[in-house]
Structures are given as structure tokens and as C-alpha cells.
mmCIF file of C-alpha atoms in Angstrom:
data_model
loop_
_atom_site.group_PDB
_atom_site.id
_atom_site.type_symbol
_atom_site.label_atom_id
_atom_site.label_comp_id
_atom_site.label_asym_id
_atom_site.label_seq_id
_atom_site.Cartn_x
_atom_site.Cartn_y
_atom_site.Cartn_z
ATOM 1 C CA UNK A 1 50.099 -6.525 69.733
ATOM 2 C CA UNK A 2 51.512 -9.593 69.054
ATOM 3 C CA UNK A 3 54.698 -10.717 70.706
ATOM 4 C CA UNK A 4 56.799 -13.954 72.214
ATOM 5 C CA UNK A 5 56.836 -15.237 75.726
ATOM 6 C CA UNK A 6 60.532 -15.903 77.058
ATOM 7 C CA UNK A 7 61.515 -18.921 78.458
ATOM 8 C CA UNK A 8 57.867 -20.586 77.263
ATOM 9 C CA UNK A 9 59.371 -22.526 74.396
ATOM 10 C CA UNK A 10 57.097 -20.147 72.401
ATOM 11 C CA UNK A 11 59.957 -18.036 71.121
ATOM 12 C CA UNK A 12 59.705 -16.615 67.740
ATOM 13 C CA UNK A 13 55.618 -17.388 67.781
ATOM 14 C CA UNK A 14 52.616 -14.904 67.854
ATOM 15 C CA UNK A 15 50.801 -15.169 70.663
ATOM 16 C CA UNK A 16 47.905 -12.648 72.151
ATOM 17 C CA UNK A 17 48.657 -9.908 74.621
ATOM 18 C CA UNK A 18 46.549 -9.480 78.097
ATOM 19 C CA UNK A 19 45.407 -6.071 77.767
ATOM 20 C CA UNK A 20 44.280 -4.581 80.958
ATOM 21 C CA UNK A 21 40.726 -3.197 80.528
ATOM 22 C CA UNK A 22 40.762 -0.658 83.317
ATOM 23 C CA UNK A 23 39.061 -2.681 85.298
ATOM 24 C CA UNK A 24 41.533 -4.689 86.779
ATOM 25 C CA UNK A 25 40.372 -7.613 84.734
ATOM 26 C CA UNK A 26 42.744 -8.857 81.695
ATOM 27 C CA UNK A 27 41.254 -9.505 78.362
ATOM 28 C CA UNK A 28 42.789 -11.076 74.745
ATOM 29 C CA UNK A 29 43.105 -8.385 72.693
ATOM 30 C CA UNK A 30 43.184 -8.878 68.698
ATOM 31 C CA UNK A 31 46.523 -6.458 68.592
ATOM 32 C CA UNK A 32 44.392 -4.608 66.010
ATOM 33 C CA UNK A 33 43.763 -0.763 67.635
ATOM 34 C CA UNK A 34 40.525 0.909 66.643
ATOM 35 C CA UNK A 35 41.252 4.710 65.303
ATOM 36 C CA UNK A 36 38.952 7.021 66.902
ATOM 37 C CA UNK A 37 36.060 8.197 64.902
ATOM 38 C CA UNK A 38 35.997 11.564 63.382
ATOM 39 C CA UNK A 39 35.126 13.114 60.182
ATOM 40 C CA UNK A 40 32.862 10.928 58.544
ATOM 41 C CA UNK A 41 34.401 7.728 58.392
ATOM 42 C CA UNK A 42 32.929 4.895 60.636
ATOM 43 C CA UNK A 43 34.294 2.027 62.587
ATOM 44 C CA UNK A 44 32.395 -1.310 62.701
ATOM 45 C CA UNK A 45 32.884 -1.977 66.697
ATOM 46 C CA UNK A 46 33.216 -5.416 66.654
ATOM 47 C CA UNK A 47 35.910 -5.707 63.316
ATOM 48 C CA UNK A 48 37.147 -2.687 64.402
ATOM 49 C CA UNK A 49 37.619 -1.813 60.264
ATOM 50 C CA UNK A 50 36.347 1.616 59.293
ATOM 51 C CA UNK A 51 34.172 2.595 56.204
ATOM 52 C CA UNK A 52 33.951 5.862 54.115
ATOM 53 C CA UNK A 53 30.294 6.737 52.412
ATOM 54 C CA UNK A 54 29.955 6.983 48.515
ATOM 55 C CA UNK A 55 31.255 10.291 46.794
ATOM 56 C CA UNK A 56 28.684 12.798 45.416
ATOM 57 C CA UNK A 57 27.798 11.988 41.651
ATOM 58 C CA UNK A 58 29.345 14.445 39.719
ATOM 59 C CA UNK A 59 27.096 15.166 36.424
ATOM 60 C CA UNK A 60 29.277 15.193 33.745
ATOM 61 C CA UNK A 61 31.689 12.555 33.708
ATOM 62 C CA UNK A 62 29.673 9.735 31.574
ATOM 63 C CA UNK A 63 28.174 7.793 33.841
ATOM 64 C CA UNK A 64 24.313 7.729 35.646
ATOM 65 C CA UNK A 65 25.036 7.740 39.158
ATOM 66 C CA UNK A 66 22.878 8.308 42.187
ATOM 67 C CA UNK A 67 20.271 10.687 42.158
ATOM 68 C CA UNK A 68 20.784 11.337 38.251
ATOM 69 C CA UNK A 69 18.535 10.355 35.701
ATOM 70 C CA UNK A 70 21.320 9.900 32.958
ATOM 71 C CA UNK A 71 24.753 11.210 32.059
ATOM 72 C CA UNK A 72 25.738 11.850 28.692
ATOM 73 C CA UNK A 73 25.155 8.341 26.862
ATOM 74 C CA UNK A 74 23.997 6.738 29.532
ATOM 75 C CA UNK A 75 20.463 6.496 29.746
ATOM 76 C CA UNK A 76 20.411 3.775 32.342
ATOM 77 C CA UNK A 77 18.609 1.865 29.903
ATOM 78 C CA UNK A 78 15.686 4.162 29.199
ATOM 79 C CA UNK A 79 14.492 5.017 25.674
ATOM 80 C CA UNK A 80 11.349 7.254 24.702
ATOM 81 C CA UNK A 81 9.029 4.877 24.702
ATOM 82 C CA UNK A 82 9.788 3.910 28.511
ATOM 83 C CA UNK A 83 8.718 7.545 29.119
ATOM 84 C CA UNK A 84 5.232 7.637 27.320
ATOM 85 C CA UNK A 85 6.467 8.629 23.836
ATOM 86 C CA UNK A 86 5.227 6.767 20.226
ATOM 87 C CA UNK A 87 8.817 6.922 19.278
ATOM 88 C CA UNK A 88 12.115 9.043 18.375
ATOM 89 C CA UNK A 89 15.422 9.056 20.586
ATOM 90 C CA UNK A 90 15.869 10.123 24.026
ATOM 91 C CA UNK A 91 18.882 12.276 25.063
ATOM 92 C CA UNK A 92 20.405 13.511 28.368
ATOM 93 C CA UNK A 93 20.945 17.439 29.281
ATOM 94 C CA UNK A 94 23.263 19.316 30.853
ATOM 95 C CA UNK A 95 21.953 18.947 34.572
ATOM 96 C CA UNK A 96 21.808 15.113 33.992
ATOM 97 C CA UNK A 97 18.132 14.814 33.169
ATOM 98 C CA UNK A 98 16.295 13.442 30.430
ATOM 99 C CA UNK A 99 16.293 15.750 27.407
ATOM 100 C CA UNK A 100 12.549 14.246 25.472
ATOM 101 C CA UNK A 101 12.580 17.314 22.275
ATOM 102 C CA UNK A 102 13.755 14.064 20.173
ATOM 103 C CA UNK A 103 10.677 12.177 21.141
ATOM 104 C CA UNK A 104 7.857 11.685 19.031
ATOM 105 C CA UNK A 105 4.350 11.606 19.153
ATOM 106 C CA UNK A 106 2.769 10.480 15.841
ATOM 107 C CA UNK A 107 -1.336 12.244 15.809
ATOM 108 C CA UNK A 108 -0.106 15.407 17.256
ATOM 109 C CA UNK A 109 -0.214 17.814 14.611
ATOM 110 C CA UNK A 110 3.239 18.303 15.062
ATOM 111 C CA UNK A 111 6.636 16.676 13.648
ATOM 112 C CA UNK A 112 8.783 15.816 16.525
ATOM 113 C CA UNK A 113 11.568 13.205 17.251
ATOM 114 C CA UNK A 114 12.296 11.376 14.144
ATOM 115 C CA UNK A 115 8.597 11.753 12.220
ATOM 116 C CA UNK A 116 8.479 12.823 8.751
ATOM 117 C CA UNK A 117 4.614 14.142 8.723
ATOM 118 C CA UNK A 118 2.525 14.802 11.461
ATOM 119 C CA UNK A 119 -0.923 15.637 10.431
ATOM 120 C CA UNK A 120 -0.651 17.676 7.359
ATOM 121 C CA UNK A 121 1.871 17.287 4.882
ATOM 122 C CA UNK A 122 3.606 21.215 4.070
ATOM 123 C CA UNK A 123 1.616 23.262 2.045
ATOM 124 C CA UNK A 124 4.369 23.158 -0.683
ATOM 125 C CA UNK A 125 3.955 19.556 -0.973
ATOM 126 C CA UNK A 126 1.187 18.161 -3.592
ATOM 127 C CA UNK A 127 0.267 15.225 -5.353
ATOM 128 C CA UNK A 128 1.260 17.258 -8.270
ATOM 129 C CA UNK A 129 5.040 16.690 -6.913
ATOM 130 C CA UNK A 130 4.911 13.407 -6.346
ATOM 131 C CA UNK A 131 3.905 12.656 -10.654
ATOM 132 C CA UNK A 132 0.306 12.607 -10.102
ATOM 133 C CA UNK A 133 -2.592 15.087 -12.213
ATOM 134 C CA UNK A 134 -4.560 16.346 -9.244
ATOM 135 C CA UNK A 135 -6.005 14.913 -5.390
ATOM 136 C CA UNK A 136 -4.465 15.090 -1.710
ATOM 137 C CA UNK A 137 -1.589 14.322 -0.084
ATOM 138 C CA UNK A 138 -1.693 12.635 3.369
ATOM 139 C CA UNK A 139 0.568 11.952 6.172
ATOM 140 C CA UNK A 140 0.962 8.112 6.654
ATOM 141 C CA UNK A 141 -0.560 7.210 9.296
ATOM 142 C CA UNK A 142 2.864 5.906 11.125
ATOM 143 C CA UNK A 143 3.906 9.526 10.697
ATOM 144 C CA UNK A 144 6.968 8.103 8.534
ATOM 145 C CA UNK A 145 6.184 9.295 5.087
ATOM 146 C CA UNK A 146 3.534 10.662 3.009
ATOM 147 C CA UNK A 147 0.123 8.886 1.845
ATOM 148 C CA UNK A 148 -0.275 9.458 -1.878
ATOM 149 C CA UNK A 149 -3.792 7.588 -1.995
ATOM 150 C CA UNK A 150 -5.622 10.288 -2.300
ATOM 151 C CA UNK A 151 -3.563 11.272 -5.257
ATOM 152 C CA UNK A 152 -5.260 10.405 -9.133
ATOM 153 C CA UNK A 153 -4.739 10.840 -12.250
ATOM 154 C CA UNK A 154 -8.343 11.403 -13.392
ATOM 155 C CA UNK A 155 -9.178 14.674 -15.262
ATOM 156 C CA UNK A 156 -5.784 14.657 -17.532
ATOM 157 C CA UNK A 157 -7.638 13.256 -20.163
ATOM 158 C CA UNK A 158 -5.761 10.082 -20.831
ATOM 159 C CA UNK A 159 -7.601 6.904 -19.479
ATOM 160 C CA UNK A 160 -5.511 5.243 -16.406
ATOM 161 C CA UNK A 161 -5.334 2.002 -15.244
ATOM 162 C CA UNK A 162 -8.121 1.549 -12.679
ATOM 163 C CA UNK A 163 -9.831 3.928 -15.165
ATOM 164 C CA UNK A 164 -13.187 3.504 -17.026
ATOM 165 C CA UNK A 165 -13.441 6.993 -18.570
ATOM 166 C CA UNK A 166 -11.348 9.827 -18.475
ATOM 167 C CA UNK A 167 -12.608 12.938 -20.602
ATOM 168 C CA UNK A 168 -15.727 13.338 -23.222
ATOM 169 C CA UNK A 169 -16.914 9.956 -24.265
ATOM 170 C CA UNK A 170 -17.895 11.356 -27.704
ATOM 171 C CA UNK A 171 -20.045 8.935 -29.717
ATOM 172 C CA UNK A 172 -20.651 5.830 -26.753
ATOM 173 C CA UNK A 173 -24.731 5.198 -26.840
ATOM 174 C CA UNK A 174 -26.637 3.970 -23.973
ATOM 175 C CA UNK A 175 -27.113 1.064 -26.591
ATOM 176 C CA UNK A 176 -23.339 0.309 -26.621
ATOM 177 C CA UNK A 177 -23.238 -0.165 -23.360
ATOM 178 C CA UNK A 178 -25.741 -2.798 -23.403
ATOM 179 C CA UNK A 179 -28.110 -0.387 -22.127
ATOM 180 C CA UNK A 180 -31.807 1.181 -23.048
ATOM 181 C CA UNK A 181 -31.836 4.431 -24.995
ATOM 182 C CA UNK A 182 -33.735 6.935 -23.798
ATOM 183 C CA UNK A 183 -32.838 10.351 -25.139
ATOM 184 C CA UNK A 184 -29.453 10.672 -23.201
ATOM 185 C CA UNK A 185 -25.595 9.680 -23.540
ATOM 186 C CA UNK A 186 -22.843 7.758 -21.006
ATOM 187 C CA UNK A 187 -20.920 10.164 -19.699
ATOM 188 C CA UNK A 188 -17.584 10.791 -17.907
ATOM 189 C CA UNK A 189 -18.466 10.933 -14.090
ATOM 190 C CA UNK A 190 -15.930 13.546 -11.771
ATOM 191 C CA UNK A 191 -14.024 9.936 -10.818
ATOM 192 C CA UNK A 192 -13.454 8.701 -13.930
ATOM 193 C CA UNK A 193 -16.423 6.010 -13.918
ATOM 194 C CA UNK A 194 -19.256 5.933 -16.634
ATOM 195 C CA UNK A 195 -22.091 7.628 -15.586
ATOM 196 C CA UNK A 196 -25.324 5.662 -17.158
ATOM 197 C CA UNK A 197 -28.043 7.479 -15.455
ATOM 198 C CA UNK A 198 -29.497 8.893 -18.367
ATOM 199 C CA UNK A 199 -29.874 5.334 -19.654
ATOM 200 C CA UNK A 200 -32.487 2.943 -19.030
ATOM 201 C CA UNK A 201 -31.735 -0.891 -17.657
ATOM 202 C CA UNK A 202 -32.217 -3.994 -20.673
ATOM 203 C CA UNK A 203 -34.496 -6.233 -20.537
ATOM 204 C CA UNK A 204 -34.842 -9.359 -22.285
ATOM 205 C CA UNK A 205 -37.620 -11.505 -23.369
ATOM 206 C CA UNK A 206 -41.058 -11.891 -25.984
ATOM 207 C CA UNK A 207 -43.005 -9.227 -24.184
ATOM 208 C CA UNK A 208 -39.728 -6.742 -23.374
ATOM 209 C CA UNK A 209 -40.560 -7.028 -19.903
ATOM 210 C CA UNK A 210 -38.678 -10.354 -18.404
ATOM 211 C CA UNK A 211 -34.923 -9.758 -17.064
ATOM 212 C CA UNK A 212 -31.553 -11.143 -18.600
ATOM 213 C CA UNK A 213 -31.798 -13.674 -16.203
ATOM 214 C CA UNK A 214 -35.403 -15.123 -17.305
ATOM 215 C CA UNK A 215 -34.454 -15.222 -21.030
ATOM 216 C CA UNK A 216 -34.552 -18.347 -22.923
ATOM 217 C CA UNK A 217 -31.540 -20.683 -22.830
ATOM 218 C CA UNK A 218 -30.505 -20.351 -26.521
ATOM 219 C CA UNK A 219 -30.680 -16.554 -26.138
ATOM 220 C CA UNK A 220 -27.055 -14.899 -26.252
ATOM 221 C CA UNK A 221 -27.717 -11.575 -25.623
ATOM 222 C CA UNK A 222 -30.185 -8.460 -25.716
ATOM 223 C CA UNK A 223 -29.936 -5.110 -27.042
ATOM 224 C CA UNK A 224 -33.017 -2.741 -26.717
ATOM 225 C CA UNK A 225 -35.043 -5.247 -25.010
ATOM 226 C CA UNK A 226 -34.546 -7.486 -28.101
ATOM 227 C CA UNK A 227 -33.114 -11.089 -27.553
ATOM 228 C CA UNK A 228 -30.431 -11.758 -30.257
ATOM 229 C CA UNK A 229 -29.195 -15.577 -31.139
ATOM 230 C CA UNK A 230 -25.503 -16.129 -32.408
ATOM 231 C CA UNK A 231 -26.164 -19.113 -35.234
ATOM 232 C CA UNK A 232 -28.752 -21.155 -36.440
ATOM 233 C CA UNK A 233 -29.441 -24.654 -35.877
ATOM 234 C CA UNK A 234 -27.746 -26.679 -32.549
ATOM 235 C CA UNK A 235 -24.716 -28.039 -34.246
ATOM 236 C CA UNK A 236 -23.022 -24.753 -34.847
ATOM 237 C CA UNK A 237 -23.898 -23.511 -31.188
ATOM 238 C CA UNK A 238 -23.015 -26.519 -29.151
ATOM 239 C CA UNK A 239 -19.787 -25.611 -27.702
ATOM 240 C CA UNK A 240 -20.943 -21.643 -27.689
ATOM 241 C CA UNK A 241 -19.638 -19.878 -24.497
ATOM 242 C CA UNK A 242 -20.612 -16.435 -23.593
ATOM 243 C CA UNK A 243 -19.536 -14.723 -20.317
ATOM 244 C CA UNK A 244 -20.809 -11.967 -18.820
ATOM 245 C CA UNK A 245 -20.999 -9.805 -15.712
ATOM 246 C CA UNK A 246 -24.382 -10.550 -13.999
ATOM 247 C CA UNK A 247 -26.931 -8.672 -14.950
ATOM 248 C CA UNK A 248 -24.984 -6.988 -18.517
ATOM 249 C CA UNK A 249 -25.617 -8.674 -21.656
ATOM 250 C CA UNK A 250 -22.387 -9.566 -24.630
ATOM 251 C CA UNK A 251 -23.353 -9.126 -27.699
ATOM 252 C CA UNK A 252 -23.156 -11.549 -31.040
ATOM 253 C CA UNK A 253 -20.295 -13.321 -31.400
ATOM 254 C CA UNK A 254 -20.189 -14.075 -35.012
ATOM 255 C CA UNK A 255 -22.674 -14.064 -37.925
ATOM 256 C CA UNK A 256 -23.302 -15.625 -40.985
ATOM 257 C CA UNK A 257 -21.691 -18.713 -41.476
ATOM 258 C CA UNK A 258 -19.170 -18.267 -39.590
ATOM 259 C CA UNK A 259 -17.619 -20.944 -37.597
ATOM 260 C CA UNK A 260 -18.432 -20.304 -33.875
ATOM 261 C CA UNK A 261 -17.326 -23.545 -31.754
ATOM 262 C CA UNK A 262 -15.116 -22.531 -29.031
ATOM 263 C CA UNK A 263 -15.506 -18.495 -29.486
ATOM 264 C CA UNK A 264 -15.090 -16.159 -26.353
ATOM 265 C CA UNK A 265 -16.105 -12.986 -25.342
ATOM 266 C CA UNK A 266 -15.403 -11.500 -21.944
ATOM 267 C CA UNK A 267 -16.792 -8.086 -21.493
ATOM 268 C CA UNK A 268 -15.995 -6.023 -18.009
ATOM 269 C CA UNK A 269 -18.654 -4.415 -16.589
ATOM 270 C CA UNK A 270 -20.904 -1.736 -18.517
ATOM 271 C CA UNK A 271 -18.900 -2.197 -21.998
ATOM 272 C CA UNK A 272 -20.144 -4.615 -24.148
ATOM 273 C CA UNK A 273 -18.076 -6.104 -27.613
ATOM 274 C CA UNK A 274 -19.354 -5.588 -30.726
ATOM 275 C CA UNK A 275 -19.093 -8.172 -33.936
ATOM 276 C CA UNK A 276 -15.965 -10.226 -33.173
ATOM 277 C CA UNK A 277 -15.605 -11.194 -37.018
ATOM 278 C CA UNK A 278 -17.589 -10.333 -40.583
ATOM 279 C CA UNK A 279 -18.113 -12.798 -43.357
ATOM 280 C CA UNK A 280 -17.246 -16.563 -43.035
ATOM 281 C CA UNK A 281 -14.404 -15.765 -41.138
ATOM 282 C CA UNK A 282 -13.534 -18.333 -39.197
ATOM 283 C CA UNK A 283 -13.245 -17.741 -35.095
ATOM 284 C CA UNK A 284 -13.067 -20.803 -33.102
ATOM 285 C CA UNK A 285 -9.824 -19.544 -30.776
ATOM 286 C CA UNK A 286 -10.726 -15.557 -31.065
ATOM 287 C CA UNK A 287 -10.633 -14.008 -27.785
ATOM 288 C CA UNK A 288 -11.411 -9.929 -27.561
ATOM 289 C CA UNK A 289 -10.788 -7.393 -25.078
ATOM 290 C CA UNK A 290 -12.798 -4.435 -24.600
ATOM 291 C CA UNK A 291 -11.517 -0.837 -24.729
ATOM 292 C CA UNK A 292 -12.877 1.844 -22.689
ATOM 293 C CA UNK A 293 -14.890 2.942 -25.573
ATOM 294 C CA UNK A 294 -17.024 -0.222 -25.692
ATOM 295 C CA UNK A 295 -15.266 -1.084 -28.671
ATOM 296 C CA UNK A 296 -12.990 -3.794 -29.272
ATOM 297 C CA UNK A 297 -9.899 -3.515 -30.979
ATOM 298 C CA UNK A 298 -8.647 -5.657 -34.086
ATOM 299 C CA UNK A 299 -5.768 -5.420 -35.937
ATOM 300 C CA UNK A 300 -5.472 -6.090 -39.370
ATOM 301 C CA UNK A 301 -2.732 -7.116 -41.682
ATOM 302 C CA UNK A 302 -2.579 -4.381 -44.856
ATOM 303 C CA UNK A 303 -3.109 -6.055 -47.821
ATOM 304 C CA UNK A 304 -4.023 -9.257 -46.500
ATOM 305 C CA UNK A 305 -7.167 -10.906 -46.611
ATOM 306 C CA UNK A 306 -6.636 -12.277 -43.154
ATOM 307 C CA UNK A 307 -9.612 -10.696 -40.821
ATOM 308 C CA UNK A 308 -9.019 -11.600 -37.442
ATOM 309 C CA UNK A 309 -5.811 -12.949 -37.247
ATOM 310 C CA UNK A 310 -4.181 -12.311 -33.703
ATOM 311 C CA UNK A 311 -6.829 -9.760 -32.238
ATOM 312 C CA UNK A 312 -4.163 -7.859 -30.501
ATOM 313 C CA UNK A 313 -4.083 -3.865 -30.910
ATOM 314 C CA UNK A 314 -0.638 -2.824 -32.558
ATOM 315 C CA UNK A 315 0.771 -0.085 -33.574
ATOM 316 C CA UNK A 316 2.985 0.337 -36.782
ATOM 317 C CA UNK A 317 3.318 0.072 -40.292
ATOM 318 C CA UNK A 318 1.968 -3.292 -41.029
ATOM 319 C CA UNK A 319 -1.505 -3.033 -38.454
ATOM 320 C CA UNK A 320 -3.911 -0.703 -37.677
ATOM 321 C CA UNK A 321 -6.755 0.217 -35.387
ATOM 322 C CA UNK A 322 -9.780 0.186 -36.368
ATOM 323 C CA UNK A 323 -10.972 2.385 -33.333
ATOM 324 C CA UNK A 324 -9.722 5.376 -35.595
ATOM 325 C CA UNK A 325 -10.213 6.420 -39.434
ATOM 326 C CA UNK A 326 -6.870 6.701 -41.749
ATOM 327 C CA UNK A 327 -4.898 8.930 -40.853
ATOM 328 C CA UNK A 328 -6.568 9.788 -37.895
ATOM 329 C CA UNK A 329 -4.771 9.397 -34.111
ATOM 330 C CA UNK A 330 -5.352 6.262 -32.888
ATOM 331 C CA UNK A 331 -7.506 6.378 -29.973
ATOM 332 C CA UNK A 332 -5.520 3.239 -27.820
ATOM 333 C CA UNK A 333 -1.726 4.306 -29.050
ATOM 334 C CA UNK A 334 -1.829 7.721 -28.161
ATOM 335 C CA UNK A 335 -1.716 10.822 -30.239
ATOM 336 C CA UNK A 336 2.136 9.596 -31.723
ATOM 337 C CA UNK A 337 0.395 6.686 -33.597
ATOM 338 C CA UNK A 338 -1.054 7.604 -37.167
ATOM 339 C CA UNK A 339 -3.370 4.670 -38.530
ATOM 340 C CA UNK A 340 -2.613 3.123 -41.986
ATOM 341 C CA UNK A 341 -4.849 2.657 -44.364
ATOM 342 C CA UNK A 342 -6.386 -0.853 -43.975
ATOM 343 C CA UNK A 343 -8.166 -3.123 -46.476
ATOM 344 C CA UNK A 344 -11.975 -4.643 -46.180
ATOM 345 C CA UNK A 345 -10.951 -6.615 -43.034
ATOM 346 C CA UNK A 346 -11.932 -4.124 -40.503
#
């Protein structure tokens, strides 16, 4: 206790007590009196203030407390990936722990947490489904969709991009492919790629015996074993570029008199182009494409004398192809496109 000495001059000021300590001895007291312990609260001696421990989580109310691994939202910061898992979201349960079922674990076999496809797509799932003609479906590999490379359109009988082939190849001779005949036809291998095993390799030279490689510079291209030249004389043939795949020969570009400075012919591999132009026709910017077929494709103006005026495949009134007789479907615009009946240009 604090109180005021009379008569000191003090009056009116706090001033510590003597306390008598039992022992006959007087000691300043801080006028603060320690409570007696009980319960479970705790006195700190030499403050003399007393402390209560921390309540008992209670599971329920939000928040992680001691002892729990999370209460309703809060995780204390964990997610599934702290606990092992490839991904998904982590929940809490009822008793305050961690509740895993949304976890994933992409390679399993089985679609948990937020996957899409875990090693199998469902069996009522094909490629089919997804717009293609046949192959496999696939779960992606990050277990987030499906993998539709193993899905093709070979076997519907219409020739695809990344396609060579896709059906019969009715009338295509080893020899139009700038192979050897030898009693067999291309056909139409299970992938869509020509199959030239019945065929026999070119070769190229005097003796039919010397490779594409070995045959003489002013030699253009072989057929049968049999080196062909484009024109006659150097001046015609000076500017003369023909580009093939290595080891597959193009065949002539022009013939007769026709003009053939600055003619092109690109073939992919196995097809080879035929005759880019008859007569003196003149070709000096002529570029052809190849078709599947090993054909290329012209188009012709009806009733004009022009031969190989834009050498682009169209399809209408005014054109033709001549991959098709009159009348006929056209073989590159589909069965909807009727050829016309063309003049002596093709």
C-alpha cells in the first residue's frame, strides 16, 4: 500500500510501506499483493502478475490452431503438392485434418483431383468422336485432356494432307514413279504411303548400270534406265534448272521447240511430273505441282488456244482437269466437280 507520512512534509505523496516480514525485519513492499495460486493460473514471483494457459482449439470455428492440421479454409498454407501429390486441391475434414480425395496423381490409372484422363480415355470415347476416320485416342500425358495423335484419317478414301495415297492407286506404273518396271504396280500401303516394293530402283547411264548420281551432266532425267535430254544444242539449255529429291529422277521439261530458259519442275518424293507443255508452247515462268497420282495438273481455258497459261487446277465452267475425261469426276475437286469438255490444249 501506498500512503502519506504526517508531519514529514510528504503529505498528499506516495511513498512505500515497511511491511513486516515475520521476521522482525522490515522490508519495502511494492503495495502490489500476490493472489494465491489455484486453479491453473500462475503467478510470476518476482512481478507478482499472474498468467492463464492458451484455450483448447476448438475444430470448427475457421481457423488452424494448435494441434490441427487445418480448419475449414485454412490450410495453414499447405496445398497438394506440399503433401506428395502431382496436383488438384487440398481440402480440410470434419475432425480438422487434411481431406487429399481432390488430389491428383497424373500415371495412376485413375482420374483423381482435377485430371481429365488418367491412363485410358472411356471406352465411349474414339477418334471417331473427335472428326477423325479411324486410330486411338490417348490421355495427354499431363492428364489434362485427350491425345488425338494417334487419330488419322487414312482408309476413308480421300487423300489427306500429310497423305501420299489413300485408296486403290488405279493406273500409277512403277515407271511413273520414276521407277523400274518389273511386273508389279505402286500400291496404297495400310498408312497411306506408296508402297514401291514391287518396283525396281532406276538407273541411269550408257550401259544401264551407273546411278542417277554418275550420269552425264547434260542428262535431265532417266526413265527405265534410259537417260533422257530436255533440248538440243547449249543455247536453249543454258539457264535449264531441274530439282529433284536425291536419288529420284524429274522427267522432261518441254519438247520440241519449245522455249525452255528458266522452266521449273519440283517433284516430292516418289512422284515424278510428266510433259509440262506440248508443241512450241512457250514455258519460261511455268512452275508445276505434282498430285498424288504422279500427275500434274493443268488447267486449260475452253476454247482458247492458250496451253499452259496459269498451271493452277480449277474448278468451273471456264477450266478443266485434265486428270479426268469429260464428264468424268474430277479426281483433285472431289466427286461435286464435273469436267468440261476442253480443246487440244491438254
Amino acid at each position: 500500500r501506498y500512503g502519506s507520512h504526517a508531519g514529514d512534509g510528504l503529505a498528499d505523496q506516495c511513498v512505500p510501506l515497511d511491511v513486516a516480514d515475520g521476521s522482525g525485519e522490515s522490508t519495502l513492499g511494492t503495495g502490489v499483493e500476490a493472489s494465491s495460486a489455484s486453479g491453473d493460473d500462475s503467478s510470476d514471483a518476482a512481478t507478482g502478475f499472474t498468467s492463464s494457459p492458451p484455450p483448447d482449439p476448438v475444430c470448427g470455428n475457421g481457423a488452424a490452431e494448435r494441434g490441427e492440421a487445418c480448419d475449414g479454409g485454412d490450410l495453414s498454407g499447405s496445398s497438394c503438392f506440399d503433401l506428395g501429390h502431382d496436383s488438384g486441391t487440398l481440402g480440410c475434414l470434419d475432425d480438422c485434418s487434411f481431406d487429399v480425395s481432390g488430389c491428383g496423381d497424373c500415371g495412376n490409372a485413375v482420374v483423381d483431383g482435377d485430371e481429365l484422363c488418367d491412363g485410358a480415355p472411356p471406352p465411349e470415347q474414339s477418334c471417331a468422336g473427335f472428326g477423325w476416320f479411324a486410330g486411338t485416342l490417348a490421355c495427354a500425358r499431363d492428364c489434362n485432356g485427350i491425345d488425338e495423335s494417334g487419330c488419322t484419317n487414312c482408309g476413308n478414301a480421300v487423300v489427306d494432307p500429310g497423305e501420299l495415297c489413300d485408296g486403290p492407286m488405279l493406273g500409277i506404273s512403277c515407271a511413273e514413279l520414276g521407277f523400274v518396271e518389273q511386273g508389279e504396280v505402286p500400291s496404297c500401303a495400310d498408312d497411306c504411303n506408296v508402297d514401291t516394293s514391287g518396283c525396281g530402283m532406276p538407273v541411269c547411264g550408257v550401259d544401264a548400270t551407273q546411278p542417277l548420281v554418275d550420269c552425264p551432266p547434260t542428262c535431265s532425267s532417266c526413265e527405265n534406265g534410259e537417260c533422257l535430254f530436255d533440248c538440243t544444242g547449249t543455247s536453249e539449255c543454258d539457264d535449264l534448272a531441274i530439282v529433284c529429291p536425291a536419288g529420284w529422277p524429274c522427267r522432261v521439261v518441254c519438247s520440241g521447240s519449245s522455249a525452255c530458259n528458266g522452266a521449273s519442275v519440283v517433284c516430292p518424293e516418289f512422284f515424278a511430273c510428266e510433259v509440262a507443255c506440248d508443241g512450241s508452247s512457250a514455258c519460261s515462268d511455268l512452275a508445276l505441282g505434282c498430285s498424288v497420282t504422279g500427275r500434274c495438273s493443268m488447267s486449260c481455258d475452253v476454247g482458247s488456244s492458250s496451253v499452259c497459261d496459269d498451271a493452277t487446277v480449277d474448278c468451273g465452267g471456264d477450266v478443266c482437269n485434265v486428270a479426268c475425261a469429260d464428264g468424268e469426276p474430277s479426281f483433285d475437286c472431289g466427286p461435286s466437280c464435273e469436267c468440261v469438255a476442253c480443246t487440244d490444249a491438254n
